[in-house]
CSV table of N, CA, C and O in Angstrom, one decimal:
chain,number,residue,atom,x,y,z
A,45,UNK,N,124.4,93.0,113.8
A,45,UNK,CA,124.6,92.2,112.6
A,45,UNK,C,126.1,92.0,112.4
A,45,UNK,O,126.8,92.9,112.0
A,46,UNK,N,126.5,90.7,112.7
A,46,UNK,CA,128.1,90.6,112.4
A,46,UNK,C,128.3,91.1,110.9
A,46,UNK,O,127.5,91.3,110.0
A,47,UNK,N,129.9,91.3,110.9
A,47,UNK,CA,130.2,91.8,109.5
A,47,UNK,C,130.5,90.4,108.8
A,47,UNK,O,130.8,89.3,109.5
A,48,UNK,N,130.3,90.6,106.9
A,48,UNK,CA,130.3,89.5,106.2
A,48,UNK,C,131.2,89.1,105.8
A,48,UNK,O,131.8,90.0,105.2
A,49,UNK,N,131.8,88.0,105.7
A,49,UNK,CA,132.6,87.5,105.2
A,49,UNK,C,133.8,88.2,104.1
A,49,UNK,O,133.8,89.4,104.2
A,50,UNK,N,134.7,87.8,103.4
A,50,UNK,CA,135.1,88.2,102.3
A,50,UNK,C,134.5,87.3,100.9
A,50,UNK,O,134.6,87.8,99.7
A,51,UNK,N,133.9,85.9,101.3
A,51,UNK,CA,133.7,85.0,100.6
A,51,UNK,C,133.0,84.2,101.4
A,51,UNK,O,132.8,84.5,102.6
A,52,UNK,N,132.2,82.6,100.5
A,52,UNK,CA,131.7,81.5,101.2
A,52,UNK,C,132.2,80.6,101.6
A,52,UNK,O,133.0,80.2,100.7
A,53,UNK,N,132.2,80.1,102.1
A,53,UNK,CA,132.9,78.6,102.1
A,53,UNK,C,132.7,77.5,100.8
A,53,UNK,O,133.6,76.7,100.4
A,54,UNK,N,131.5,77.6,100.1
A,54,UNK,CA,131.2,76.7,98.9
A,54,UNK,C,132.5,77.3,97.7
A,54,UNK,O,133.1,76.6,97.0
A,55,UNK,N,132.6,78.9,97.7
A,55,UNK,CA,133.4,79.3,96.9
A,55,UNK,C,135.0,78.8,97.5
A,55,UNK,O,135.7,78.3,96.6
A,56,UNK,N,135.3,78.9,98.4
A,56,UNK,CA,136.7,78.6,99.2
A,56,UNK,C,137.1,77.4,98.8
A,56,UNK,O,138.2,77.1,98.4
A,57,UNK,N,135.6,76.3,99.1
A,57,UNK,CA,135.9,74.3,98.5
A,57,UNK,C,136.1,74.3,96.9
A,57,UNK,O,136.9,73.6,96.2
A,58,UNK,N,135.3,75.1,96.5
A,58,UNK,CA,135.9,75.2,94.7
A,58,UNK,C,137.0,75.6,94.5
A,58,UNK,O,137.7,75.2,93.6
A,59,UNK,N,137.3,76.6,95.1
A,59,UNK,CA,138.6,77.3,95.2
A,59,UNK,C,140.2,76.2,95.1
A,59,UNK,O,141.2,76.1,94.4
A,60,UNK,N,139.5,75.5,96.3
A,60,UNK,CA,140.4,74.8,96.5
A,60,UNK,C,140.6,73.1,95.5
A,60,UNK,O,141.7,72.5,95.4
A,61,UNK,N,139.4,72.8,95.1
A,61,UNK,CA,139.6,71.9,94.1
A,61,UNK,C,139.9,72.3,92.8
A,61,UNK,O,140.4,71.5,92.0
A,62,UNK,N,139.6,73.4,92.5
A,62,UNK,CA,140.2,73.6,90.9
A,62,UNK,C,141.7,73.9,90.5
A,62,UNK,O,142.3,74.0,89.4
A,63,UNK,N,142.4,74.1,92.3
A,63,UNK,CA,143.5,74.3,92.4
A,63,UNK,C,144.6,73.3,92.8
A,63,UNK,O,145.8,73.5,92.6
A,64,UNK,N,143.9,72.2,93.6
A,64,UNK,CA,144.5,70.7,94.1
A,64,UNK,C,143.9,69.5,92.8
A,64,UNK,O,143.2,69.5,91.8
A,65,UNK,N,144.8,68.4,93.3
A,65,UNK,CA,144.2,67.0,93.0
A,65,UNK,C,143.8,66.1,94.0
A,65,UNK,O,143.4,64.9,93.7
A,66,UNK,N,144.0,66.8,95.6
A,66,UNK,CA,143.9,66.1,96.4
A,66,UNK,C,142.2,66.7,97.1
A,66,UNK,O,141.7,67.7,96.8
A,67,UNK,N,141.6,65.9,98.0
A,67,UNK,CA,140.7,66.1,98.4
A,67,UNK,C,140.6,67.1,99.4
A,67,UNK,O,141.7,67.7,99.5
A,68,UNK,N,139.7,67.6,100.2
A,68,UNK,CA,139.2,68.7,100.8
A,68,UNK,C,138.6,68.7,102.1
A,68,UNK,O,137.4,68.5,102.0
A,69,UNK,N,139.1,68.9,103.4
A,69,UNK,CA,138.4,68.7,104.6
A,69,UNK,C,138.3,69.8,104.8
A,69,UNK,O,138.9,70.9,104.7
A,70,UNK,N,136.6,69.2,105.4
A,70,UNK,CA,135.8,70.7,106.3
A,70,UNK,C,136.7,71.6,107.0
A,70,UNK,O,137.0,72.8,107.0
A,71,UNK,N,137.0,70.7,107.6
A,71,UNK,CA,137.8,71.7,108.5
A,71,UNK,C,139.0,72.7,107.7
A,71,UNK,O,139.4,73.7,108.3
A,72,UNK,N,139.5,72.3,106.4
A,72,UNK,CA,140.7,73.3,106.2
A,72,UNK,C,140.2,74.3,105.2
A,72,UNK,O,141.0,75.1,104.5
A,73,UNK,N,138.3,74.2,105.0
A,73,UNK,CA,138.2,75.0,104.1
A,73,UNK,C,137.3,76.4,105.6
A,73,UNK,O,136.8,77.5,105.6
A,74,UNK,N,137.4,75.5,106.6
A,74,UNK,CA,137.2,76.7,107.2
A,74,UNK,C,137.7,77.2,108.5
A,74,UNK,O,137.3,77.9,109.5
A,75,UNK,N,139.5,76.4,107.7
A,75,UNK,CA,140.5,77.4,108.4
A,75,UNK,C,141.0,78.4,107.5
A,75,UNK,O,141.6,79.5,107.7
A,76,UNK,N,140.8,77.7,106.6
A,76,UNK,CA,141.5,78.6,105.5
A,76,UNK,C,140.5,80.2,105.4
A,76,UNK,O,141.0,81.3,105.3
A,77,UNK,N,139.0,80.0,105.3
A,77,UNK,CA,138.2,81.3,105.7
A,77,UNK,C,138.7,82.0,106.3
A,77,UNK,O,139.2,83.0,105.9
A,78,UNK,N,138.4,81.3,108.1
A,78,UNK,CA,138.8,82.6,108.7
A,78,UNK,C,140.2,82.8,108.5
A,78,UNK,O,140.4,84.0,108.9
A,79,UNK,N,141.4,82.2,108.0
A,79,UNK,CA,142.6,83.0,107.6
A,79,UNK,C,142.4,84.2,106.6
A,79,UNK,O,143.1,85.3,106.5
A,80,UNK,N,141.5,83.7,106.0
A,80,UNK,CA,141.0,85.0,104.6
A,80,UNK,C,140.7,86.1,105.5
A,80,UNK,O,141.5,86.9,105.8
A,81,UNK,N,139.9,86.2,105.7
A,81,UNK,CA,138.7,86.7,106.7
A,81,UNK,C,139.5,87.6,107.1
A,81,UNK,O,139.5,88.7,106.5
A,82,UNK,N,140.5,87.2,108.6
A,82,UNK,CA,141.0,88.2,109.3
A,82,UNK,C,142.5,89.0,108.5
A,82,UNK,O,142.9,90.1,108.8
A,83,UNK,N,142.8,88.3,107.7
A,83,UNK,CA,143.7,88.6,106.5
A,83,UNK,C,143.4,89.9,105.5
A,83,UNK,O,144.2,90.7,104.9
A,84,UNK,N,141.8,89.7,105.7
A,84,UNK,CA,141.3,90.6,104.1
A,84,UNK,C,140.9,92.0,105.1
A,84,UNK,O,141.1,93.1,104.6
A,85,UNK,N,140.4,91.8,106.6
A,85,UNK,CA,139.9,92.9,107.2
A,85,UNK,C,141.5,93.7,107.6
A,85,UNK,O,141.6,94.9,107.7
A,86,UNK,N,142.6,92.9,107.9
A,86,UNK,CA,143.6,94.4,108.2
A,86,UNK,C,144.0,94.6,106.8
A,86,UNK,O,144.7,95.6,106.7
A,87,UNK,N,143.8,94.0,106.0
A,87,UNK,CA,144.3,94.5,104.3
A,87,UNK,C,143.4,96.2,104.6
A,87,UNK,O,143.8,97.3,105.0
A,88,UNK,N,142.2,95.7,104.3
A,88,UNK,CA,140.9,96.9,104.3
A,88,UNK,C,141.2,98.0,105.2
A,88,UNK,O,141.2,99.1,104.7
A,89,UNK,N,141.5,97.8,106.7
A,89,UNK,CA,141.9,98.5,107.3
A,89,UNK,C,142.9,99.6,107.5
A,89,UNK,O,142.9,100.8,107.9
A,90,UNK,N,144.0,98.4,106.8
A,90,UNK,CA,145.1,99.5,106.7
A,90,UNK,C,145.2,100.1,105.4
A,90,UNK,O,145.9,101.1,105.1
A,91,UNK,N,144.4,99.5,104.5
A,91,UNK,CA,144.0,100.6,103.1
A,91,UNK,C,144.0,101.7,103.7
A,91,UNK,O,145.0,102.5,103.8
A,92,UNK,N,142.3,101.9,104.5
A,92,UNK,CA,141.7,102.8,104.7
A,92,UNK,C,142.8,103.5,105.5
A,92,UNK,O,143.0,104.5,104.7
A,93,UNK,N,143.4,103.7,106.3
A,93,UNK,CA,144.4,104.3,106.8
A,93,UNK,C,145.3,105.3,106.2
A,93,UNK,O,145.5,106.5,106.3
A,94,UNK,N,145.7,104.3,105.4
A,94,UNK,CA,146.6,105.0,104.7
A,94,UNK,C,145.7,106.3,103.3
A,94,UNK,O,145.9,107.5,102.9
A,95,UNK,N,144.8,105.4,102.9
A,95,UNK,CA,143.7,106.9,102.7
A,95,UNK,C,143.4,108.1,103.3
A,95,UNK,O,143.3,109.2,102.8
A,96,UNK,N,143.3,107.9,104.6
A,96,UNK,CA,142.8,108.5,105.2
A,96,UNK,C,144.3,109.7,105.4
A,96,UNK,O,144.3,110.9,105.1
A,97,UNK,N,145.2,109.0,105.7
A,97,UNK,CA,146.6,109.5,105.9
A,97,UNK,C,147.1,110.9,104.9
A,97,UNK,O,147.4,112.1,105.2
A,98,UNK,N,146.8,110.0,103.7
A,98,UNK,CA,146.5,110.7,102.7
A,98,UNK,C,145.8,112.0,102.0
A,98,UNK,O,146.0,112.7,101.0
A,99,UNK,N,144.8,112.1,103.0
A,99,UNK,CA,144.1,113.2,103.1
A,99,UNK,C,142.6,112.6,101.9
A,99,UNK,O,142.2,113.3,101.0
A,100,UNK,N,142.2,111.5,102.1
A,100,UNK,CA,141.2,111.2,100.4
A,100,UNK,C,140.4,110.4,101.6
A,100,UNK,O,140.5,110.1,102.8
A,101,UNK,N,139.6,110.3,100.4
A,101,UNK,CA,138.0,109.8,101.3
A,101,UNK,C,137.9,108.4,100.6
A,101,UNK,O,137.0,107.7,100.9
A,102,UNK,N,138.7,107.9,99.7
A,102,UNK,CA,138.4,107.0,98.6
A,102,UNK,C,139.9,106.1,98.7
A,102,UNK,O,141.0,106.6,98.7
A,103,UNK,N,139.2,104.3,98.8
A,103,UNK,CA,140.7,104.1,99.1
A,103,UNK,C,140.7,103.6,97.5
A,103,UNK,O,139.8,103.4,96.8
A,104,UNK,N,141.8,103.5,97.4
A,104,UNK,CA,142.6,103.7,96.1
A,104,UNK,C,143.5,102.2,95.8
A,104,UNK,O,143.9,101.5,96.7
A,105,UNK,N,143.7,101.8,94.4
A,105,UNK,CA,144.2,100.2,94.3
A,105,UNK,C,145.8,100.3,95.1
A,105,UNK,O,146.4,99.4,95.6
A,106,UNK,N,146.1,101.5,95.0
A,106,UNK,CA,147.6,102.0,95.2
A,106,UNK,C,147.5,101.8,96.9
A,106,UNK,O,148.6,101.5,97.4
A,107,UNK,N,146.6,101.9,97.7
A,107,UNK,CA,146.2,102.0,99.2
A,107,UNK,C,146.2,100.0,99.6
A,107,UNK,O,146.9,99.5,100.4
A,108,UNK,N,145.3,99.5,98.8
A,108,UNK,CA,145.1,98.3,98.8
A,108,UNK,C,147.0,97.5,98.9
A,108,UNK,O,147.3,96.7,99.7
A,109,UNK,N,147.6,98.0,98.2
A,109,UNK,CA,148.7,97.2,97.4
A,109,UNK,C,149.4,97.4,98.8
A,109,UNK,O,149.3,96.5,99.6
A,110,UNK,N,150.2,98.6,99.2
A,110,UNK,CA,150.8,99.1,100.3
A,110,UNK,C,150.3,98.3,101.4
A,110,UNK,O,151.1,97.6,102.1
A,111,UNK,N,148.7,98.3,101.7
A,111,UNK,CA,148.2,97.3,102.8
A,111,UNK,C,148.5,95.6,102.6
A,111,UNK,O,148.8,95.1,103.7
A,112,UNK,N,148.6,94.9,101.7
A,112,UNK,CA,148.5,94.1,101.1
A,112,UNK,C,150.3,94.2,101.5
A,112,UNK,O,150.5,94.4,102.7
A,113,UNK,N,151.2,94.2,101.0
A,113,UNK,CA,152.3,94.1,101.4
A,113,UNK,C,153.2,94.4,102.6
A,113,UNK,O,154.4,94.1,102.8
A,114,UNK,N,152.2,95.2,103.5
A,114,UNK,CA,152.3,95.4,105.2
A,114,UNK,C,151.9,94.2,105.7
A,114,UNK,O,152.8,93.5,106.2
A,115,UNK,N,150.2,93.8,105.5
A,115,UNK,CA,150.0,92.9,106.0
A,115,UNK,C,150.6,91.3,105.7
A,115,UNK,O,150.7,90.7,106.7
A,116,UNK,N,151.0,90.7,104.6
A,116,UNK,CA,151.9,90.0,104.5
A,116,UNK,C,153.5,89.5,104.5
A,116,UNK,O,154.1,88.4,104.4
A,117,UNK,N,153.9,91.1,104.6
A,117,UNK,CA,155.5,91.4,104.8
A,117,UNK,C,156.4,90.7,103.8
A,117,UNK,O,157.5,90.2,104.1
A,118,UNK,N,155.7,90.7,102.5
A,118,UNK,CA,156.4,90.5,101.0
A,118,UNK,C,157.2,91.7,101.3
A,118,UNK,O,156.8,92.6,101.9
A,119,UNK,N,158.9,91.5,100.5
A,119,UNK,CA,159.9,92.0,100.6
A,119,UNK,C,160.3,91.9,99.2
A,119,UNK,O,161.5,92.0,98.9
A,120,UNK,N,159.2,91.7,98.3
A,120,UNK,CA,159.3,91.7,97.0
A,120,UNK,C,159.2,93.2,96.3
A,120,UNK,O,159.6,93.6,95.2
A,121,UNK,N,158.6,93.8,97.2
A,121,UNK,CA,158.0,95.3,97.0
A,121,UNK,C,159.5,96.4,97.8
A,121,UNK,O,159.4,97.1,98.8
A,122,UNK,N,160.5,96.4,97.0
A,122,UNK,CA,162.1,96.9,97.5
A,122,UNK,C,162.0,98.2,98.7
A,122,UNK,O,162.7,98.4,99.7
A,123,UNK,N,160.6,99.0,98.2
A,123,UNK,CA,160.2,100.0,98.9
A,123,UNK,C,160.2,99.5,100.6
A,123,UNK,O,161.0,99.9,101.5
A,124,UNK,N,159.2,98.9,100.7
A,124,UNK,CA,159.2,97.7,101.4
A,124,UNK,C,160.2,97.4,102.5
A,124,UNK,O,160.3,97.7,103.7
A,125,UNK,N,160.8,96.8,101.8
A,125,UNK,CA,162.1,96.2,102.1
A,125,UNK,C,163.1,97.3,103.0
A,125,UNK,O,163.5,97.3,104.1
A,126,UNK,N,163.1,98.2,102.0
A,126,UNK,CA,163.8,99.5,103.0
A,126,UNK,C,163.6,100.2,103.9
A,126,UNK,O,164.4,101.1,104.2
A,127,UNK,N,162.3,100.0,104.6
A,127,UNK,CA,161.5,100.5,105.4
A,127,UNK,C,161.7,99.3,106.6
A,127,UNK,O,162.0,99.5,107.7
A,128,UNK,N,161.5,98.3,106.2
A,128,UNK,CA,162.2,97.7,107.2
A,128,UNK,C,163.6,97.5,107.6
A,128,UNK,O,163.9,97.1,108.8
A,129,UNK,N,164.4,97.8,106.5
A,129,UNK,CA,165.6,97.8,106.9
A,129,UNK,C,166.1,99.0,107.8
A,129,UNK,O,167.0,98.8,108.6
A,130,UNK,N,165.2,100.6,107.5
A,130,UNK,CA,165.5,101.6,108.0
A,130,UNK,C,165.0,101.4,109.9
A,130,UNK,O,164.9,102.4,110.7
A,131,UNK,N,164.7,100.4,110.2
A,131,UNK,CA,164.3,99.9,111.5
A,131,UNK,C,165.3,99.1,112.1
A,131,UNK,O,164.7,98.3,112.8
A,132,UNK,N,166.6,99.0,112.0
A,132,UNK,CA,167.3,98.4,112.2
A,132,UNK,C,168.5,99.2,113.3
A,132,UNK,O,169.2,100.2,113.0
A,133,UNK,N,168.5,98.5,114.3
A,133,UNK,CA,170.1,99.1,114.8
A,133,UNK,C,171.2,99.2,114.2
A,133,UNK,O,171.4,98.2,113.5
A,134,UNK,N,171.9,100.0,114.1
A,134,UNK,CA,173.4,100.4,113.9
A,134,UNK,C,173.9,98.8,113.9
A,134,UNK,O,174.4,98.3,112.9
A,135,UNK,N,173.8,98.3,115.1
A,135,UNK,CA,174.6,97.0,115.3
A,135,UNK,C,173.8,96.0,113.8
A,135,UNK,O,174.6,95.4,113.0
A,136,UNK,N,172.9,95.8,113.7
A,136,UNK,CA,172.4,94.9,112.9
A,136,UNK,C,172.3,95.3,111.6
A,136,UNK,O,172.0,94.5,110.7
A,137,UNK,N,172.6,97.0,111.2
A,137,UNK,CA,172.6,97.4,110.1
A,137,UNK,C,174.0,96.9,109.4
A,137,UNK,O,174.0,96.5,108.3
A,138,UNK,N,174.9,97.1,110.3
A,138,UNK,CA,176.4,96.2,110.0
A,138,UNK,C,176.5,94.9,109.8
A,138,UNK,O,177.2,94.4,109.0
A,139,UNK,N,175.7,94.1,110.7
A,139,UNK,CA,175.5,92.8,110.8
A,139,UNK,C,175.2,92.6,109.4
A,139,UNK,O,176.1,92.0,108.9
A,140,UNK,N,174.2,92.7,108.5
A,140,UNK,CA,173.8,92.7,107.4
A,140,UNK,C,174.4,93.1,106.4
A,140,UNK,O,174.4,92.5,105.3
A,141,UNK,N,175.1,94.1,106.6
A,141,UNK,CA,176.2,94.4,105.4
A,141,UNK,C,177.0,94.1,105.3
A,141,UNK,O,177.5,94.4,104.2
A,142,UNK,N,177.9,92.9,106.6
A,142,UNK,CA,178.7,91.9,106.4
A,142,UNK,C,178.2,90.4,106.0
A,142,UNK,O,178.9,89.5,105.5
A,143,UNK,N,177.0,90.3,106.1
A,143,UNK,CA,176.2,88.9,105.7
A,143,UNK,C,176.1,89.8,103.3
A,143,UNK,O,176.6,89.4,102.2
A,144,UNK,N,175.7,90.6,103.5
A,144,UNK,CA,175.9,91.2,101.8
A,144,UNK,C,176.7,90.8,101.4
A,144,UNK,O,176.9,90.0,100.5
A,145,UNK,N,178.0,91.8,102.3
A,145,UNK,CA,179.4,91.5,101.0
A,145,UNK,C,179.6,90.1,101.0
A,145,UNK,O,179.5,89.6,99.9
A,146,UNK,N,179.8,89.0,102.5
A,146,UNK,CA,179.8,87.7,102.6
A,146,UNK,C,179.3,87.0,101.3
A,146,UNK,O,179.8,86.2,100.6
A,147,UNK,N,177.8,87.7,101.1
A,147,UNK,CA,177.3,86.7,99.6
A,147,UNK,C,177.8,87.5,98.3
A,147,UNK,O,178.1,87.1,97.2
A,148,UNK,N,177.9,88.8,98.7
A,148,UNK,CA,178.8,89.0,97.0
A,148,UNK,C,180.0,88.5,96.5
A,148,UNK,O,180.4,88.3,95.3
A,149,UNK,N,180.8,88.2,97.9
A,149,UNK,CA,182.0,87.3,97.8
A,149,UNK,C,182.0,86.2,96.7
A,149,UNK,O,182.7,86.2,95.7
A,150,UNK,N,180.9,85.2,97.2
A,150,UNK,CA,181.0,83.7,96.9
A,150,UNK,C,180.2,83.9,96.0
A,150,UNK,O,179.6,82.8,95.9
A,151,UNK,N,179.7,84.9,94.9
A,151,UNK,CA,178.2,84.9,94.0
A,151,UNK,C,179.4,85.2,92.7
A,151,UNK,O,179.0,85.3,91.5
């Protein structure tokens, strides 16, 4: 039995009209799915992961959020941000802290 969806496509076409004024092709309400789709299953996944990491059997809104900002690579979440930063060479760790002061300069 394949796994289900996150949603329908009838919900996705409403979705998308109550949020446009422009009209709606089949086709982008079911690209936009499977973008949901494979989007919502590594969100889930890497919840569960990080639950699991956790030592809990129950994933948690706090698990969700973390996944959710892995999987999208929002750098709105500072935490985030420094974790990618702490992946950085020496060389490009510098690189960037001359692109900083450069913009504190001119700010």
């Amino acid at each position: 039995m394949p796994s289900p969806g996150i949603t329908k496509p009838n919900t996705v076409e409403a979705f998308f009209k109550a949020n446009s004024t422009l009209r709606v092709g089949v086709d982008a309400v079911s690209c936009f799915l499977d973008q949901l789709n494979t989007l919502s299953t590594g969100i889930v996944k890497a919840a569960e992961a990080n639950a699991k990491q956790e030592g809990r059997t129950t994933i948690m809104a706090a698990d969700v959020n973390t996944a959710m900002t892995s999987a999208t690579g929002s750098t709105s979440d500072l935490a985030f941000l420094f974790k990618q930063l702490e992946h950085l060479s020496a060389k490009d760790t510098a690189d960037l802290a001359t692109l900083i002061q450069t913009w504190i300069d001119t700010h």
